[in-house]
Every structure is written in structure tokens, then in C-alpha cells.
Amino acid sequence: MSIQKPPLSPYGEFIGVSIDDYAEGKATCSVVLEDHHLNNGGRVHGGVLTSLADTAAGAAVRSVRPPGKFSATTDLATAFVRPPTGATLVAKAEVVHVGRQLFRVEIVIFSEKKLVAKTNATFMIVEPLQKG
């Protein structure tokens, strides 16, 4: 059963990510690829896949972190399996460990239902930034 989707970060909106499914400990996000997502060789820039994975992982963590708390990525490692060939990337994130301060997340990214990247991430509870 899905729960209320969180708002996207300004960066997520900037690169065109959408949160397609959101449940406790899980999130599915996607991005429709455009020319500005490509590198000079015409392939999807690795940063797009990494940003999509980070956004999906962050959404999944948000669903299980304590109310009123914030979190930030402390570690993110992506293995690129094959170049994407489709027009859309889909990332599926699942929180696999919930600790008092740390969360571990596994993310897989697909293009045309083929695995294109695998990511592992760690998030940590942080205090909100003081503005000013």
C-alpha cells in the first residue's frame, strides 16, 4: 500500500525526476531522458544515473526515518552494468537496514526493463541547516 509521496528536492525537479511509487522503505523514481542528460558521446551521463539513484534512495529513507528528522547521503557507490538504450530510466530503491542514525539502501536502475546500474547508499540522520 502506498503512502503519501514526499515533495521532490529542487535538484530532483531540475533534472526531471518523478516519484512514481512510494511505500514504507521503498521508492520508485524515473526520469525521461532528454538531450541535456547526455554526455558528449551521446550516451546518458553517469551523473544522471547516480542522481536518480540518490533521489530514489532519499525518498525510500524518508519513509522510515523518525518524524521531524532529516537525512543526508554519506556514501554512494554505483556500478554501471550497461549503457541505457531506452528513453526512460527507472530506479527502484529499498531500505535494507534501519539503524538509530544510519540507513542502508540498495538501488537498481533499469532502461527498457534491462538492468543498467546497481547502487548502494548510506544515509545518516542530520540536523537541519541553519539559514542565515
PDB file of C-alpha atoms in Angstrom:
ATOM      1  CA  MET A   1       0.000   0.000   0.000  1.00  0.00           C
ATOM      2  CA  SER A   2       1.415   3.368  -0.976  1.00  0.00           C
ATOM      3  CA  ILE A   3       1.776   6.254   1.444  1.00  0.00           C
ATOM      4  CA  GLN A   4       1.774   9.974   0.636  1.00  0.00           C
ATOM      5  CA  LYS A   5       4.660  10.848  -1.691  1.00  0.00           C
ATOM      6  CA  PRO A   6       7.206  13.367  -0.415  1.00  0.00           C
ATOM      7  CA  PRO A   7       7.938  16.514  -2.388  1.00  0.00           C
ATOM      8  CA  LEU A   8      10.933  16.373  -4.716  1.00  0.00           C
ATOM      9  CA  SER A   9      14.043  18.349  -3.934  1.00  0.00           C
ATOM     10  CA  PRO A  10      14.738  21.349  -6.188  1.00  0.00           C
ATOM     11  CA  TYR A  11      17.602  19.345  -7.730  1.00  0.00           C
ATOM     12  CA  GLY A  12      15.348  16.360  -8.430  1.00  0.00           C
ATOM     13  CA  GLU A  13      12.894  18.669 -10.162  1.00  0.00           C
ATOM     14  CA  PHE A  14      15.741  20.309 -12.104  1.00  0.00           C
ATOM     15  CA  ILE A  15      16.896  17.025 -13.650  1.00  0.00           C
ATOM     16  CA  GLY A  16      13.323  15.866 -14.290  1.00  0.00           C
ATOM     17  CA  VAL A  17      12.899  13.073 -11.728  1.00  0.00           C
ATOM     18  CA  SER A  18       9.428  11.909 -10.766  1.00  0.00           C
ATOM     19  CA  ILE A  19       8.460   9.740  -7.803  1.00  0.00           C
ATOM     20  CA  ASP A  20       6.250   7.057  -9.333  1.00  0.00           C
ATOM     21  CA  ASP A  21       5.666   4.783  -6.346  1.00  0.00           C
ATOM     22  CA  TYR A  22       6.290   5.298  -2.656  1.00  0.00           C
ATOM     23  CA  ALA A  23       5.780   2.842   0.188  1.00  0.00           C
ATOM     24  CA  GLU A  24       7.359   2.181   3.565  1.00  0.00           C
ATOM     25  CA  GLY A  25      11.067   1.598   2.948  1.00  0.00           C
ATOM     26  CA  LYS A  26      10.687   1.675  -0.838  1.00  0.00           C
ATOM     27  CA  ALA A  27      10.535   4.184  -3.665  1.00  0.00           C
ATOM     28  CA  THR A  28      10.445   4.006  -7.441  1.00  0.00           C
ATOM     29  CA  CYS A  29      11.580   7.062  -9.380  1.00  0.00           C
ATOM     30  CA  SER A  30      12.038   7.739 -13.069  1.00  0.00           C
ATOM     31  CA  VAL A  31      13.426  10.294 -15.471  1.00  0.00           C
ATOM     32  CA  VAL A  32      12.548  10.768 -19.132  1.00  0.00           C
ATOM     33  CA  LEU A  33      15.838  11.297 -20.931  1.00  0.00           C
ATOM     34  CA  GLU A  34      16.445  14.467 -22.915  1.00  0.00           C
ATOM     35  CA  ASP A  35      19.448  15.888 -24.753  1.00  0.00           C
ATOM     36  CA  HIS A  36      20.762  17.658 -21.648  1.00  0.00           C
ATOM     37  CA  HIS A  37      21.093  14.252 -19.900  1.00  0.00           C
ATOM     38  CA  LEU A  38      23.669  13.076 -22.467  1.00  0.00           C
ATOM     39  CA  ASN A  39      27.450  13.305 -22.468  1.00  0.00           C
ATOM     40  CA  ASN A  40      29.499  14.458 -25.468  1.00  0.00           C
ATOM     41  CA  GLY A  41      29.484  10.903 -26.809  1.00  0.00           C
ATOM     42  CA  GLY A  42      25.684  10.837 -26.981  1.00  0.00           C
ATOM     43  CA  ARG A  43      25.214   8.422 -24.084  1.00  0.00           C
ATOM     44  CA  VAL A  44      23.462   9.071 -20.788  1.00  0.00           C
ATOM     45  CA  HIS A  45      25.841  10.872 -18.417  1.00  0.00           C
ATOM     46  CA  GLY A  46      26.749   8.729 -15.404  1.00  0.00           C
ATOM     47  CA  GLY A  47      25.788  11.586 -13.110  1.00  0.00           C
ATOM     48  CA  VAL A  48      22.171  11.270 -14.248  1.00  0.00           C
ATOM     49  CA  LEU A  49      22.037   7.630 -13.149  1.00  0.00           C
ATOM     50  CA  THR A  50      23.778   8.434  -9.866  1.00  0.00           C
ATOM     51  CA  SER A  51      21.473  11.388  -9.183  1.00  0.00           C
ATOM     52  CA  LEU A  52      18.411   9.266  -9.949  1.00  0.00           C
ATOM     53  CA  ALA A  53      19.656   6.549  -7.571  1.00  0.00           C
ATOM     54  CA  ASP A  54      20.360   9.104  -4.828  1.00  0.00           C
ATOM     55  CA  THR A  55      16.916  10.674  -5.234  1.00  0.00           C
ATOM     56  CA  ALA A  56      15.133   7.299  -5.093  1.00  0.00           C
ATOM     57  CA  ALA A  57      17.183   6.231  -2.070  1.00  0.00           C
ATOM     58  CA  GLY A  58      16.467   9.505  -0.292  1.00  0.00           C
ATOM     59  CA  ALA A  59      12.735   9.062  -0.846  1.00  0.00           C
ATOM     60  CA  ALA A  60      12.854   5.492   0.494  1.00  0.00           C
ATOM     61  CA  VAL A  61      14.751   6.630   3.608  1.00  0.00           C
ATOM     62  CA  ARG A  62      12.289   9.452   4.158  1.00  0.00           C
ATOM     63  CA  SER A  63       9.519   6.892   4.546  1.00  0.00           C
ATOM     64  CA  VAL A  64      11.213   5.192   7.513  1.00  0.00           C
ATOM     65  CA  ARG A  65      13.235   7.883   9.282  1.00  0.00           C
ATOM     66  CA  PRO A  66      11.853   9.332  12.532  1.00  0.00           C
ATOM     67  CA  PRO A  67       9.229  12.067  12.117  1.00  0.00           C
ATOM     68  CA  GLY A  68      10.666  15.579  12.096  1.00  0.00           C
ATOM     69  CA  LYS A  69      14.196  14.354  11.355  1.00  0.00           C
ATOM     70  CA  PHE A  70      16.319  14.978   8.276  1.00  0.00           C
ATOM     71  CA  SER A  71      18.808  12.725   6.490  1.00  0.00           C
ATOM     72  CA  ALA A  72      21.731  13.112   4.114  1.00  0.00           C
ATOM     73  CA  THR A  73      23.730  10.794   1.886  1.00  0.00           C
ATOM     74  CA  THR A  74      27.058   9.824   3.449  1.00  0.00           C
ATOM     75  CA  ASP A  75      28.136   7.172   0.943  1.00  0.00           C
ATOM     76  CA  LEU A  76      27.001   6.204  -2.538  1.00  0.00           C
ATOM     77  CA  ALA A  77      28.618   3.645  -4.856  1.00  0.00           C
ATOM     78  CA  THR A  78      27.302   2.908  -8.334  1.00  0.00           C
ATOM     79  CA  ALA A  79      28.277   0.039 -10.622  1.00  0.00           C
ATOM     80  CA  PHE A  80      27.337   0.740 -14.239  1.00  0.00           C
ATOM     81  CA  VAL A  81      26.246  -2.540 -15.861  1.00  0.00           C
ATOM     82  CA  ARG A  82      25.430  -1.435 -19.428  1.00  0.00           C
ATOM     83  CA  PRO A  83      24.580   1.794 -21.242  1.00  0.00           C
ATOM     84  CA  PRO A  84      20.888   2.700 -21.162  1.00  0.00           C
ATOM     85  CA  THR A  85      19.150   2.310 -24.528  1.00  0.00           C
ATOM     86  CA  GLY A  86      15.624   3.498 -23.776  1.00  0.00           C
ATOM     87  CA  ALA A  87      14.012   6.890 -23.379  1.00  0.00           C
ATOM     88  CA  THR A  88      13.293   6.450 -19.652  1.00  0.00           C
ATOM     89  CA  LEU A  89      15.325   5.367 -16.635  1.00  0.00           C
ATOM     90  CA  VAL A  90      13.556   3.725 -13.681  1.00  0.00           C
ATOM     91  CA  ALA A  91      15.197   3.412 -10.251  1.00  0.00           C
ATOM     92  CA  LYS A  92      13.865   1.101  -7.544  1.00  0.00           C
ATOM     93  CA  ALA A  93      15.207   1.764  -4.049  1.00  0.00           C
ATOM     94  CA  GLU A  94      14.745  -0.360  -0.943  1.00  0.00           C
ATOM     95  CA  VAL A  95      15.950   0.370   2.583  1.00  0.00           C
ATOM     96  CA  VAL A  96      17.691  -2.817   3.746  1.00  0.00           C
ATOM     97  CA  HIS A  97      18.861  -1.609   7.177  1.00  0.00           C
ATOM     98  CA  VAL A  98      17.347   0.892   9.592  1.00  0.00           C
ATOM     99  CA  GLY A  99      19.594   1.888  12.487  1.00  0.00           C
ATOM    100  CA  ARG A 100      19.373   4.633  15.081  1.00  0.00           C
ATOM    101  CA  GLN A 101      21.460   7.007  12.939  1.00  0.00           C
ATOM    102  CA  LEU A 102      22.249   5.164   9.689  1.00  0.00           C
ATOM    103  CA  PHE A 103      20.176   3.691   6.882  1.00  0.00           C
ATOM    104  CA  ARG A 104      21.461   1.354   4.140  1.00  0.00           C
ATOM    105  CA  VAL A 105      19.720   1.372   0.782  1.00  0.00           C
ATOM    106  CA  GLU A 106      20.023  -0.798  -2.325  1.00  0.00           C
ATOM    107  CA  ILE A 107      19.005   0.718  -5.656  1.00  0.00           C
ATOM    108  CA  VAL A 108      18.673  -0.854  -9.105  1.00  0.00           C
ATOM    109  CA  ILE A 109      18.192   1.182 -12.282  1.00  0.00           C
ATOM    110  CA  PHE A 110      16.527  -0.140 -15.422  1.00  0.00           C
ATOM    111  CA  SER A 111      16.206   1.017 -19.029  1.00  0.00           C
ATOM    112  CA  GLU A 112      13.722  -0.891 -21.199  1.00  0.00           C
ATOM    113  CA  LYS A 113      13.418  -3.430 -18.345  1.00  0.00           C
ATOM    114  CA  LYS A 114      17.166  -4.181 -18.547  1.00  0.00           C
ATOM    115  CA  LEU A 115      19.426  -3.600 -15.561  1.00  0.00           C
ATOM    116  CA  VAL A 116      21.791  -0.705 -16.292  1.00  0.00           C
ATOM    117  CA  ALA A 117      23.179   0.139 -12.829  1.00  0.00           C
ATOM    118  CA  LYS A 118      23.298  -1.041  -9.221  1.00  0.00           C
ATOM    119  CA  THR A 119      23.870   1.368  -6.353  1.00  0.00           C
ATOM    120  CA  ASN A 120      24.408   1.030  -2.613  1.00  0.00           C
ATOM    121  CA  ALA A 121      23.940   4.061  -0.395  1.00  0.00           C
ATOM    122  CA  THR A 122      24.192   5.027   3.254  1.00  0.00           C
ATOM    123  CA  PHE A 123      22.160   7.853   4.754  1.00  0.00           C
ATOM    124  CA  MET A 124      22.564   9.433   8.175  1.00  0.00           C
ATOM    125  CA  ILE A 125      20.227  11.425  10.419  1.00  0.00           C
ATOM    126  CA  VAL A 126      21.362  15.070  10.370  1.00  0.00           C
ATOM    127  CA  GLU A 127      20.253  18.328  11.936  1.00  0.00           C
ATOM    128  CA  PRO A 128      18.549  20.826   9.644  1.00  0.00           C
ATOM    129  CA  LEU A 129      20.809  23.515   8.208  1.00  0.00           C
ATOM    130  CA  GLN A 130      20.662  26.851   9.969  1.00  0.00           C
ATOM    131  CA  LYS A 131      19.847  29.554   7.456  1.00  0.00           C
ATOM    132  CA  GLY A 132      21.456  32.924   7.712  1.00  0.00           C
TER     133      GLY A 132
END
